PDB file of C-alpha atoms in Angstrom:
ATOM      1  CA  MET A   1      39.021 111.163  90.003  1.00  0.00           C
ATOM      2  CA  SER A   2      41.912 111.927  87.698  1.00  0.00           C
ATOM      3  CA  ARG A   3      43.125 115.192  86.254  1.00  0.00           C
ATOM      4  CA  VAL A   4      42.953 114.714  82.489  1.00  0.00           C
ATOM      5  CA  VAL A   5      43.981 117.113  79.717  1.00  0.00           C
ATOM      6  CA  ARG A   6      41.375 117.378  76.966  1.00  0.00           C
ATOM      7  CA  PHE A   7      40.457 119.809  74.221  1.00  0.00           C
ATOM      8  CA  HIS A   8      37.020 120.652  72.839  1.00  0.00           C
ATOM      9  CA  GLN A   9      38.208 122.488  69.719  1.00  0.00           C
ATOM     10  CA  THR A  10      41.358 122.443  67.645  1.00  0.00           C
ATOM     11  CA  GLY A  11      43.784 125.328  67.844  1.00  0.00           C
ATOM     12  CA  GLY A  12      46.796 126.610  69.736  1.00  0.00           C
ATOM     13  CA  PRO A  13      48.066 125.474  73.135  1.00  0.00           C
ATOM     14  CA  GLN A  14      45.345 127.475  74.903  1.00  0.00           C
ATOM     15  CA  VAL A  15      42.674 124.953  73.844  1.00  0.00           C
ATOM     16  CA  LEU A  16      44.130 122.404  76.268  1.00  0.00           C
ATOM     17  CA  LYS A  17      42.065 122.190  79.460  1.00  0.00           C
ATOM     18  CA  ILE A  18      42.479 120.154  82.648  1.00  0.00           C
ATOM     19  CA  GLU A  19      39.296 118.307  83.608  1.00  0.00           C
ATOM     20  CA  GLN A  20      38.334 115.928  86.402  1.00  0.00           C
ATOM     21  CA  ARG A  21      37.291 112.520  85.082  1.00  0.00           C
ATOM     22  CA  GLU A  22      36.679 109.059  86.502  1.00  0.00           C
ATOM     23  CA  VAL A  23      39.148 106.578  85.036  1.00  0.00           C
ATOM     24  CA  GLY A  24      37.562 103.323  86.163  1.00  0.00           C
ATOM     25  CA  ALA A  25      38.890  99.793  86.062  1.00  0.00           C
ATOM     26  CA  PRO A  26      41.037  98.483  83.202  1.00  0.00           C
ATOM     27  CA  GLY A  27      39.324  96.327  80.618  1.00  0.00           C
ATOM     28  CA  ALA A  28      40.712  93.256  78.916  1.00  0.00           C
ATOM     29  CA  GLY A  29      44.242  93.893  77.703  1.00  0.00           C
ATOM     30  CA  GLU A  30      44.504  97.209  79.539  1.00  0.00           C
ATOM     31  CA  LEU A  31      46.468  98.679  82.438  1.00  0.00           C
ATOM     32  CA  ARG A  32      45.465 101.476  84.747  1.00  0.00           C
ATOM     33  CA  ILE A  33      48.555 103.467  85.611  1.00  0.00           C
ATOM     34  CA  LYS A  34      49.564 106.321  87.849  1.00  0.00           C
ATOM     35  CA  VAL A  35      51.306 108.644  85.410  1.00  0.00           C
ATOM     36  CA  GLU A  36      54.587 110.053  86.717  1.00  0.00           C
ATOM     37  CA  ALA A  37      55.919 111.911  83.679  1.00  0.00           C
ATOM     38  CA  ILE A  38      54.767 112.652  80.135  1.00  0.00           C
ATOM     39  CA  GLY A  39      57.017 113.085  77.103  1.00  0.00           C
ATOM     40  CA  LEU A  40      55.720 115.757  74.733  1.00  0.00           C
ATOM     41  CA  ASN A  41      55.928 115.260  70.980  1.00  0.00           C
ATOM     42  CA  ARG A  42      55.308 117.366  67.896  1.00  0.00           C
ATOM     43  CA  ALA A  43      52.728 114.825  66.793  1.00  0.00           C
ATOM     44  CA  GLU A  44      50.590 115.823  69.762  1.00  0.00           C
ATOM     45  CA  ALA A  45      50.838 119.514  68.925  1.00  0.00           C
ATOM     46  CA  ALA A  46      49.732 118.705  65.367  1.00  0.00           C
ATOM     47  CA  PHE A  47      46.858 116.570  66.697  1.00  0.00           C
ATOM     48  CA  ARG A  48      45.744 119.412  68.980  1.00  0.00           C
ATOM     49  CA  ALA A  49      45.867 121.839  66.048  1.00  0.00           C
ATOM     50  CA  GLY A  50      43.873 119.551  63.745  1.00  0.00           C
ATOM     51  CA  MET A  51      46.857 119.058  61.429  1.00  0.00           C
ATOM     52  CA  TYR A  52      47.835 115.477  62.267  1.00  0.00           C
ATOM     53  CA  LEU A  53      47.550 112.208  60.351  1.00  0.00           C
ATOM     54  CA  GLU A  54      44.166 111.630  61.994  1.00  0.00           C
ATOM     55  CA  ALA A  55      41.561 114.154  63.071  1.00  0.00           C
ATOM     56  CA  PRO A  56      40.604 114.340  66.755  1.00  0.00           C
ATOM     57  CA  ASN A  57      37.136 113.174  67.736  1.00  0.00           C
ATOM     58  CA  LEU A  58      36.197 116.149  69.884  1.00  0.00           C
ATOM     59  CA  PRO A  59      36.192 116.482  72.829  1.00  0.00           C
ATOM     60  CA  CYS A  60      39.402 114.521  72.931  1.00  0.00           C
ATOM     61  CA  GLY A  61      42.250 113.469  75.178  1.00  0.00           C
ATOM     62  CA  ILE A  62      45.844 113.758  74.060  1.00  0.00           C
ATOM     63  CA  GLY A  63      49.248 112.225  74.649  1.00  0.00           C
ATOM     64  CA  TYR A  64      51.304 109.288  73.391  1.00  0.00           C
ATOM     65  CA  GLU A  65      54.252 108.779  75.719  1.00  0.00           C
ATOM     66  CA  ALA A  66      54.611 108.456  79.484  1.00  0.00           C
ATOM     67  CA  SER A  67      56.234 106.728  82.397  1.00  0.00           C
ATOM     68  CA  GLY A  68      54.230 105.507  85.354  1.00  0.00           C
ATOM     69  CA  ILE A  69      53.370 102.832  87.899  1.00  0.00           C
ATOM     70  CA  VAL A  70      50.849 100.075  87.237  1.00  0.00           C
ATOM     71  CA  GLU A  71      47.878 100.323  89.588  1.00  0.00           C
ATOM     72  CA  ALA A  72      45.669  97.555  88.175  1.00  0.00           C
ATOM     73  CA  VAL A  73      45.669  95.090  85.272  1.00  0.00           C
ATOM     74  CA  GLY A  74      42.777  93.909  83.137  1.00  0.00           C
ATOM     75  CA  ASP A  75      41.866  90.428  82.033  1.00  0.00           C
ATOM     76  CA  ASP A  76      44.334  88.596  79.794  1.00  0.00           C
ATOM     77  CA  VAL A  77      47.277  90.760  80.944  1.00  0.00           C
ATOM     78  CA  THR A  78      50.166  88.513  82.014  1.00  0.00           C
ATOM     79  CA  ASP A  79      53.288  90.623  81.428  1.00  0.00           C
ATOM     80  CA  PHE A  80      52.566  93.287  84.066  1.00  0.00           C
ATOM     81  CA  LYS A  81      51.407  93.466  87.666  1.00  0.00           C
ATOM     82  CA  ALA A  82      50.475  96.192  90.110  1.00  0.00           C
ATOM     83  CA  GLY A  83      53.546  98.120  91.224  1.00  0.00           C
ATOM     84  CA  ASP A  84      55.546  97.689  88.009  1.00  0.00           C
ATOM     85  CA  ALA A  85      57.381 100.783  86.763  1.00  0.00           C
ATOM     86  CA  ILE A  86      56.627 101.034  83.049  1.00  0.00           C
ATOM     87  CA  CYS A  87      56.878 103.152  79.937  1.00  0.00           C
ATOM     88  CA  VAL A  88      53.984 103.800  77.557  1.00  0.00           C
ATOM     89  CA  ILE A  89      55.094 103.646  73.930  1.00  0.00           C
ATOM     90  CA  PRO A  90      53.218 105.506  71.127  1.00  0.00           C
ATOM     91  CA  ALA A  91      51.414 102.536  69.560  1.00  0.00           C
ATOM     92  CA  PHE A  92      47.752 103.563  69.558  1.00  0.00           C
ATOM     93  CA  SER A  93      45.344 106.247  68.401  1.00  0.00           C
ATOM     94  CA  MET A  94      44.935 109.251  70.679  1.00  0.00           C
ATOM     95  CA  ASN A  95      41.238 109.022  69.887  1.00  0.00           C
ATOM     96  CA  THR A  96      41.249 105.756  71.853  1.00  0.00           C
ATOM     97  CA  TYR A  97      43.892 106.242  74.566  1.00  0.00           C
ATOM     98  CA  SER A  98      45.738 109.282  75.904  1.00  0.00           C
ATOM     99  CA  VAL A  99      48.343 109.894  78.614  1.00  0.00           C
ATOM    100  CA  TYR A 100      48.137 113.609  79.472  1.00  0.00           C
ATOM    101  CA  ALA A 101      46.703 112.812  82.925  1.00  0.00           C
ATOM    102  CA  ASP A 102      47.793 111.831  86.399  1.00  0.00           C
ATOM    103  CA  GLN A 103      45.952 108.494  86.072  1.00  0.00           C
ATOM    104  CA  THR A 104      44.860 106.790  82.869  1.00  0.00           C
ATOM    105  CA  LEU A 105      44.109 103.545  81.041  1.00  0.00           C
ATOM    106  CA  VAL A 106      46.572 102.291  78.429  1.00  0.00           C
ATOM    107  CA  PRO A 107      46.800  99.168  76.250  1.00  0.00           C
ATOM    108  CA  ALA A 108      49.234  96.623  77.672  1.00  0.00           C
ATOM    109  CA  TYR A 109      50.697  95.883  74.220  1.00  0.00           C
ATOM    110  CA  ALA A 110      51.982  99.481  74.075  1.00  0.00           C
ATOM    111  CA  CYS A 111      53.822  99.233  77.396  1.00  0.00           C
ATOM    112  CA  THR A 112      57.212  97.947  78.452  1.00  0.00           C
ATOM    113  CA  GLN A 113      59.114  97.661  81.708  1.00  0.00           C
ATOM    114  CA  ARG A 114      61.089 100.789  82.545  1.00  0.00           C
ATOM    115  CA  PRO A 115      64.757 100.393  81.543  1.00  0.00           C
ATOM    116  CA  SER A 116      67.032 100.168  84.562  1.00  0.00           C
ATOM    117  CA  GLY A 117      69.033 103.259  85.435  1.00  0.00           C
ATOM    118  CA  LEU A 118      66.443 105.746  84.180  1.00  0.00           C
ATOM    119  CA  ASP A 119      64.318 107.938  86.418  1.00  0.00           C
ATOM    120  CA  GLU A 120      60.699 108.675  85.590  1.00  0.00           C
ATOM    121  CA  ILE A 121      61.548 111.813  83.609  1.00  0.00           C
ATOM    122  CA  GLU A 122      64.152 110.090  81.432  1.00  0.00           C
ATOM    123  CA  ALA A 123      61.851 107.070  81.024  1.00  0.00           C
ATOM    124  CA  ALA A 124      59.197 109.328  79.494  1.00  0.00           C
ATOM    125  CA  SER A 125      61.757 110.608  76.992  1.00  0.00           C
ATOM    126  CA  ILE A 126      62.967 107.584  75.078  1.00  0.00           C
ATOM    127  CA  TRP A 127      60.532 105.539  73.019  1.00  0.00           C
ATOM    128  CA  MET A 128      59.040 107.989  70.531  1.00  0.00           C
ATOM    129  CA  GLN A 129      62.415 109.425  69.658  1.00  0.00           C
ATOM    130  CA  TYR A 130      64.537 106.292  69.577  1.00  0.00           C
ATOM    131  CA  LEU A 131      62.018 103.984  67.897  1.00  0.00           C
ATOM    132  CA  THR A 132      61.200 106.625  65.274  1.00  0.00           C
ATOM    133  CA  ALA A 133      64.864 107.026  64.375  1.00  0.00           C
ATOM    134  CA  TYR A 134      65.557 103.301  64.671  1.00  0.00           C
ATOM    135  CA  GLY A 135      62.777 102.362  62.256  1.00  0.00           C
ATOM    136  CA  ALA A 136      64.011 104.555  59.429  1.00  0.00           C
ATOM    137  CA  LEU A 137      67.764 104.399  59.955  1.00  0.00           C
ATOM    138  CA  ILE A 138      68.260 100.823  61.121  1.00  0.00           C
ATOM    139  CA  ASP A 139      65.199  98.716  60.294  1.00  0.00           C
ATOM    140  CA  ILE A 140      64.723 100.137  56.786  1.00  0.00           C
ATOM    141  CA  ALA A 141      67.934 101.878  55.672  1.00  0.00           C
ATOM    142  CA  LYS A 142      70.354  99.489  57.438  1.00  0.00           C
ATOM    143  CA  LEU A 143      72.594 102.434  58.303  1.00  0.00           C
ATOM    144  CA  GLY A 144      76.107 101.367  59.200  1.00  0.00           C
ATOM    145  CA  LYS A 145      79.796 102.092  59.250  1.00  0.00           C
ATOM    146  CA  GLY A 146      80.924 104.519  56.560  1.00  0.00           C
ATOM    147  CA  ASP A 147      77.458 105.899  55.834  1.00  0.00           C
ATOM    148  CA  PHE A 148      76.569 109.587  56.050  1.00  0.00           C
ATOM    149  CA  VAL A 149      73.110 110.716  57.200  1.00  0.00           C
ATOM    150  CA  ILE A 150      71.682 114.240  56.988  1.00  0.00           C
ATOM    151  CA  ILE A 151      69.487 115.095  59.990  1.00  0.00           C
ATOM    152  CA  PRO A 152      67.384 118.264  59.575  1.00  0.00           C
ATOM    153  CA  ALA A 153      65.816 119.813  62.705  1.00  0.00           C
ATOM    154  CA  ALA A 154      68.542 117.998  64.579  1.00  0.00           C
ATOM    155  CA  SER A 155      67.907 119.656  67.950  1.00  0.00           C
ATOM    156  CA  SER A 156      64.536 117.928  68.300  1.00  0.00           C
ATOM    157  CA  SER A 157      64.341 114.824  70.478  1.00  0.00           C
ATOM    158  CA  VAL A 158      64.107 112.598  67.375  1.00  0.00           C
ATOM    159  CA  GLY A 159      66.971 114.490  65.759  1.00  0.00           C
ATOM    160  CA  LEU A 160      69.197 113.931  68.787  1.00  0.00           C
ATOM    161  CA  ALA A 161      68.169 110.268  68.833  1.00  0.00           C
ATOM    162  CA  ALA A 162      69.171 109.971  65.169  1.00  0.00           C
ATOM    163  CA  ILE A 163      72.568 111.502  65.944  1.00  0.00           C
ATOM    164  CA  GLN A 164      73.148 109.013  68.755  1.00  0.00           C
ATOM    165  CA  ILE A 165      71.987 106.031  66.703  1.00  0.00           C
ATOM    166  CA  ALA A 166      74.192 107.021  63.771  1.00  0.00           C
ATOM    167  CA  ASN A 167      77.216 107.204  66.055  1.00  0.00           C
ATOM    168  CA  TYR A 168      76.214 103.924  67.734  1.00  0.00           C
ATOM    169  CA  VAL A 169      76.393 102.026  64.413  1.00  0.00           C
ATOM    170  CA  GLY A 170      79.473 103.814  63.071  1.00  0.00           C
ATOM    171  CA  ALA A 171      77.789 106.186  60.628  1.00  0.00           C
ATOM    172  CA  THR A 172      78.481 109.916  60.370  1.00  0.00           C
ATOM    173  CA  PRO A 173      75.635 112.262  61.400  1.00  0.00           C
ATOM    174  CA  ILE A 174      75.384 115.606  59.590  1.00  0.00           C
ATOM    175  CA  ALA A 175      73.050 117.841  61.586  1.00  0.00           C
ATOM    176  CA  THR A 176      71.266 120.869  60.191  1.00  0.00           C
ATOM    177  CA  THR A 177      69.830 123.769  62.164  1.00  0.00           C
ATOM    178  CA  ARG A 178      68.523 127.222  61.340  1.00  0.00           C
ATOM    179  CA  GLY A 179      71.093 129.410  63.082  1.00  0.00           C
ATOM    180  CA  GLN A 180      74.211 129.454  65.217  1.00  0.00           C
ATOM    181  CA  SER A 181      72.495 129.230  68.610  1.00  0.00           C
ATOM    182  CA  LYS A 182      72.332 125.423  68.695  1.00  0.00           C
ATOM    183  CA  VAL A 183      75.584 124.532  66.920  1.00  0.00           C
ATOM    184  CA  ALA A 184      77.609 123.952  70.085  1.00  0.00           C
ATOM    185  CA  ALA A 185      74.838 121.887  71.669  1.00  0.00           C
ATOM    186  CA  LEU A 186      74.533 119.710  68.568  1.00  0.00           C
ATOM    187  CA  LYS A 187      78.262 119.075  68.457  1.00  0.00           C
ATOM    188  CA  GLU A 188      78.192 118.222  72.142  1.00  0.00           C
ATOM    189  CA  ALA A 189      75.317 115.829  71.392  1.00  0.00           C
ATOM    190  CA  GLY A 190      77.514 113.948  68.913  1.00  0.00           C
ATOM    191  CA  ALA A 191      76.938 115.596  65.538  1.00  0.00           C
ATOM    192  CA  LYS A 192      80.154 115.215  63.561  1.00  0.00           C
ATOM    193  CA  HIS A 193      79.162 118.141  61.324  1.00  0.00           C
ATOM    194  CA  VAL A 194      76.589 120.913  61.733  1.00  0.00           C
ATOM    195  CA  ILE A 195      75.256 122.923  58.785  1.00  0.00           C
ATOM    196  CA  THR A 196      73.347 126.141  59.489  1.00  0.00           C
ATOM    197  CA  GLY A 197      70.682 127.844  57.417  1.00  0.00           C
ATOM    198  CA  ASP A 198      73.069 130.530  56.161  1.00  0.00           C
ATOM    199  CA  GLN A 199      75.366 127.925  54.601  1.00  0.00           C
ATOM    200  CA  ASP A 200      75.030 126.162  51.253  1.00  0.00           C
ATOM    201  CA  LEU A 201      73.611 122.785  52.295  1.00  0.00           C
ATOM    202  CA  VAL A 202      74.519 120.978  49.096  1.00  0.00           C
ATOM    203  CA  ALA A 203      78.055 122.351  48.920  1.00  0.00           C
ATOM    204  CA  GLU A 204      78.709 121.531  52.578  1.00  0.00           C
ATOM    205  CA  VAL A 205      77.415 117.966  52.308  1.00  0.00           C
ATOM    206  CA  MET A 206      79.448 117.373  49.171  1.00  0.00           C
ATOM    207  CA  ARG A 207      82.545 118.746  50.882  1.00  0.00           C
ATOM    208  CA  ILE A 208      82.002 116.506  53.917  1.00  0.00           C
ATOM    209  CA  THR A 209      81.337 113.389  51.801  1.00  0.00           C
ATOM    210  CA  ASP A 210      84.085 113.982  49.220  1.00  0.00           C
ATOM    211  CA  GLY A 211      81.506 114.656  46.529  1.00  0.00           C
ATOM    212  CA  LYS A 212      79.490 111.473  47.006  1.00  0.00           C
ATOM    213  CA  GLY A 213      76.536 112.834  48.960  1.00  0.00           C
ATOM    214  CA  ALA A 214      74.814 111.285  51.963  1.00  0.00           C
ATOM    215  CA  ARG A 215      73.227 107.856  51.586  1.00  0.00           C
ATOM    216  CA  VAL A 216      70.325 108.822  53.883  1.00  0.00           C
ATOM    217  CA  ALA A 217      68.440 111.999  54.780  1.00  0.00           C
ATOM    218  CA  PHE A 218      66.019 111.832  57.721  1.00  0.00           C
ATOM    219  CA  ASP A 219      63.668 114.788  57.414  1.00  0.00           C
ATOM    220  CA  PRO A 220      60.714 115.869  59.610  1.00  0.00           C
ATOM    221  CA  VAL A 221      60.369 119.255  57.920  1.00  0.00           C
ATOM    222  CA  GLY A 222      59.491 118.831  54.236  1.00  0.00           C
ATOM    223  CA  GLY A 223      58.784 121.873  52.085  1.00  0.00           C
ATOM    224  CA  PRO A 224      61.082 123.426  49.484  1.00  0.00           C
ATOM    225  CA  THR A 225      64.291 122.356  51.279  1.00  0.00           C
ATOM    226  CA  VAL A 226      63.624 118.787  50.131  1.00  0.00           C
ATOM    227  CA  ALA A 227      64.981 119.848  46.729  1.00  0.00           C
ATOM    228  CA  LYS A 228      68.304 120.721  48.379  1.00  0.00           C
ATOM    229  CA  LEU A 229      68.312 117.452  50.278  1.00  0.00           C
ATOM    230  CA  ALA A 230      67.855 115.629  46.972  1.00  0.00           C
ATOM    231  CA  ASP A 231      70.886 117.375  45.498  1.00  0.00           C
ATOM    232  CA  ALA A 232      72.892 116.444  48.604  1.00  0.00           C
ATOM    233  CA  THR A 233      71.895 112.761  48.562  1.00  0.00           C
ATOM    234  CA  ALA A 234      74.084 110.052  47.080  1.00  0.00           C
ATOM    235  CA  VAL A 235      73.252 107.934  44.059  1.00  0.00           C
ATOM    236  CA  GLY A 236      70.828 105.260  45.228  1.00  0.00           C
ATOM    237  CA  GLY A 237      70.193 107.181  48.436  1.00  0.00           C
ATOM    238  CA  THR A 238      66.980 107.554  50.409  1.00  0.00           C
ATOM    239  CA  ILE A 239      65.180 110.593  51.794  1.00  0.00           C
ATOM    240  CA  PHE A 240      62.857 109.703  54.651  1.00  0.00           C
ATOM    241  CA  LEU A 241      59.998 112.156  55.094  1.00  0.00           C
ATOM    242  CA  TYR A 242      58.544 111.573  58.544  1.00  0.00           C
ATOM    243  CA  GLY A 243      56.919 114.929  59.275  1.00  0.00           C
ATOM    244  CA  ALA A 244      55.560 118.118  57.744  1.00  0.00           C
ATOM    245  CA  LEU A 245      56.743 120.945  59.999  1.00  0.00           C
ATOM    246  CA  GLU A 246      57.018 123.216  56.961  1.00  0.00           C
ATOM    247  CA  PRO A 247      53.514 124.217  55.794  1.00  0.00           C
ATOM    248  CA  GLN A 248      54.652 124.955  52.238  1.00  0.00           C
ATOM    249  CA  ILE A 249      54.161 122.287  49.595  1.00  0.00           C
ATOM    250  CA  THR A 250      56.878 119.638  49.429  1.00  0.00           C
ATOM    251  CA  PRO A 251      58.068 119.300  45.813  1.00  0.00           C
ATOM    252  CA  LEU A 252      59.206 116.160  44.065  1.00  0.00           C
ATOM    253  CA  PRO A 253      62.717 116.943  42.730  1.00  0.00           C
ATOM    254  CA  LEU A 254      62.184 114.787  39.671  1.00  0.00           C
ATOM    255  CA  VAL A 255      65.443 115.497  37.838  1.00  0.00           C
ATOM    256  CA  ALA A 256      67.555 114.729  40.904  1.00  0.00           C
ATOM    257  CA  ALA A 257      65.485 111.620  41.557  1.00  0.00           C
ATOM    258  CA  LEU A 258      66.039 110.367  38.024  1.00  0.00           C
ATOM    259  CA  ASN A 259      69.728 111.229  37.904  1.00  0.00           C
ATOM    260  CA  ARG A 260      70.452 109.670  41.288  1.00  0.00           C
ATOM    261  CA  ALA A 261      68.013 106.747  41.286  1.00  0.00           C
ATOM    262  CA  MET A 262      66.764 108.041  44.609  1.00  0.00           C
ATOM    263  CA  THR A 263      63.994 106.836  46.904  1.00  0.00           C
ATOM    264  CA  PHE A 264      61.607 109.223  48.649  1.00  0.00           C
ATOM    265  CA  ARG A 265      60.169 107.285  51.567  1.00  0.00           C
ATOM    266  CA  GLY A 266      57.162 108.327  53.629  1.00  0.00           C
ATOM    267  CA  TYR A 267      57.556 106.945  57.126  1.00  0.00           C
ATOM    268  CA  THR A 268      56.013 107.026  60.600  1.00  0.00           C
ATOM    269  CA  LEU A 269      56.722 105.159  63.815  1.00  0.00           C
ATOM    270  CA  PHE A 270      53.480 103.197  63.373  1.00  0.00           C
ATOM    271  CA  GLU A 271      55.110 101.164  60.614  1.00  0.00           C
ATOM    272  CA  ILE A 272      57.343  99.661  63.321  1.00  0.00           C
ATOM    273  CA  VAL A 273      54.980  99.407  66.296  1.00  0.00           C
ATOM    274  CA  GLY A 274      52.269  97.895  64.093  1.00  0.00           C
ATOM    275  CA  ASP A 275      54.445  94.864  63.322  1.00  0.00           C
ATOM    276  CA  PRO A 276      55.116  92.721  66.432  1.00  0.00           C
ATOM    277  CA  VAL A 277      58.402  91.324  65.097  1.00  0.00           C
ATOM    278  CA  ARG A 278      59.819  94.716  64.086  1.00  0.00           C
ATOM    279  CA  PHE A 279      58.475  96.284  67.283  1.00  0.00           C
ATOM    280  CA  ALA A 280      60.268  93.702  69.429  1.00  0.00           C
ATOM    281  CA  ALA A 281      63.513  94.169  67.488  1.00  0.00           C
ATOM    282  CA  GLY A 282      63.275  97.937  67.921  1.00  0.00           C
ATOM    283  CA  LYS A 283      62.703  97.687  71.658  1.00  0.00           C
ATOM    284  CA  LYS A 284      65.715  95.392  71.984  1.00  0.00           C
ATOM    285  CA  PHE A 285      67.921  97.733  69.942  1.00  0.00           C
ATOM    286  CA  VAL A 286      66.952 100.715  72.089  1.00  0.00           C
ATOM    287  CA  ALA A 287      67.272  98.818  75.369  1.00  0.00           C
ATOM    288  CA  ASP A 288      70.731  97.547  74.382  1.00  0.00           C
ATOM    289  CA  GLY A 289      71.833 101.051  73.396  1.00  0.00           C
ATOM    290  CA  LEU A 290      70.584 102.496  76.673  1.00  0.00           C
ATOM    291  CA  SER A 291      72.320  99.807  78.731  1.00  0.00           C
ATOM    292  CA  LYS A 292      75.616 100.446  76.929  1.00  0.00           C
ATOM    293  CA  GLY A 293      75.335 104.211  77.368  1.00  0.00           C
ATOM    294  CA  ALA A 294      75.364 104.762  73.592  1.00  0.00           C
ATOM    295  CA  LEU A 295      71.829 106.118  73.795  1.00  0.00           C
ATOM    296  CA  LYS A 296      71.048 108.653  76.504  1.00  0.00           C
ATOM    297  CA  PRO A 297      67.968 110.891  76.445  1.00  0.00           C
ATOM    298  CA  LYS A 298      68.437 114.631  76.813  1.00  0.00           C
ATOM    299  CA  VAL A 299      65.685 116.549  78.581  1.00  0.00           C
ATOM    300  CA  ALA A 300      65.456 120.194  77.566  1.00  0.00           C
ATOM    301  CA  LYS A 301      62.929 121.411  80.147  1.00  0.00           C
ATOM    302  CA  THR A 302      60.270 120.098  82.505  1.00  0.00           C
ATOM    303  CA  PHE A 303      56.846 121.495  83.375  1.00  0.00           C
ATOM    304  CA  THR A 304      54.035 120.376  85.669  1.00  0.00           C
ATOM    305  CA  LEU A 305      50.661 119.169  84.428  1.00  0.00           C
ATOM    306  CA  ASP A 306      49.141 122.481  85.550  1.00  0.00           C
ATOM    307  CA  GLN A 307      51.528 124.146  83.093  1.00  0.00           C
ATOM    308  CA  ILE A 308      50.434 122.099  80.070  1.00  0.00           C
ATOM    309  CA  VAL A 309      49.607 125.212  78.019  1.00  0.00           C
ATOM    310  CA  GLU A 310      53.036 126.696  78.764  1.00  0.00           C
ATOM    311  CA  ALA A 311      54.656 123.336  77.966  1.00  0.00           C
ATOM    312  CA  HIS A 312      53.018 123.161  74.534  1.00  0.00           C
ATOM    313  CA  THR A 313      53.915 126.786  73.876  1.00  0.00           C
ATOM    314  CA  TYR A 314      57.539 126.010  74.655  1.00  0.00           C
ATOM    315  CA  LEU A 315      57.406 122.835  72.530  1.00  0.00           C
ATOM    316  CA  GLU A 316      56.415 124.922  69.513  1.00  0.00           C
ATOM    317  CA  SER A 317      58.912 127.719  70.187  1.00  0.00           C
ATOM    318  CA  ASN A 318      61.858 125.760  68.749  1.00  0.00           C
ATOM    319  CA  GLN A 319      64.016 126.890  71.673  1.00  0.00           C
ATOM    320  CA  GLN A 320      64.626 123.410  73.046  1.00  0.00           C
ATOM    321  CA  VAL A 321      67.475 121.007  72.485  1.00  0.00           C
ATOM    322  CA  GLY A 322      66.001 117.663  73.466  1.00  0.00           C
ATOM    323  CA  LYS A 323      62.766 116.505  75.046  1.00  0.00           C
ATOM    324  CA  VAL A 324      60.084 118.532  76.780  1.00  0.00           C
ATOM    325  CA  VAL A 325      58.644 116.629  79.755  1.00  0.00           C
ATOM    326  CA  VAL A 326      55.620 117.236  81.965  1.00  0.00           C
ATOM    327  CA  THR A 327      55.480 115.800  85.488  1.00  0.00           C
ATOM    328  CA  THR A 328      52.323 115.053  87.396  1.00  0.00           C
TER     329      THR A 328
END
């Protein structure tokens, strides 16, 4: 029997319950793994709350990202064997597979060997954040030397990944955060500039970029601040909208868009993991960055599986700088 986190109704962290369930043998194309650590993501909190891109089929499991050890392999699986240390990458529906458990089934196509030099906690903290940032900044925007990128909610795991990737390719990351409490941590994480909520975002970006604006903005928040991002974006620039943390309506800044020939680009990680060629290129980029030390995950806090409610509460508190991880 495995301890599995499920929820029978949508709502706050308290709807998450630990249940005993039989996992069974892996089917064709599947692995059964012993889960060692689970990386928590905002997408999972939105899924739990009924505010995600897909609605949960209740009662439902939850969880995209984990590290673990292969216990058994199903038919047609040739890339993995029992005993392999692996990572599970978010490349499936949580209505079909989920990793908040101490033992679970996962699709082999969504797994990769654990990068050398990482422990199980770090290994559960890399793929959602780095592939999400890679897809927008590198695969699509071709960010490079001399570019400026605005990174709202920069203390999140994806925000920190974007900072590291920007530095890795020679671009200049401009982090934004609500107050002063995370400024030092963001600078330590590699942000060349940090703009706080009490500053004039547009004026600061224009000062930093000598009046040109940033070529890219990478925004998980949305809402009214998108209008300010538009005014801070360069002619021909792109605003990636990859989340909706702000519940207010996100406007289309039409005048800025017309004047600057801007692109507003909806984006999720699934655009990358759904394409085998782009997925492989992303995994190589991340693995190379990890091996060179240019990319290094930052873990904000760890919890145990028994503390899953507390872990989700902390995830939504906005206190963290980096990844929240649950160990089994």
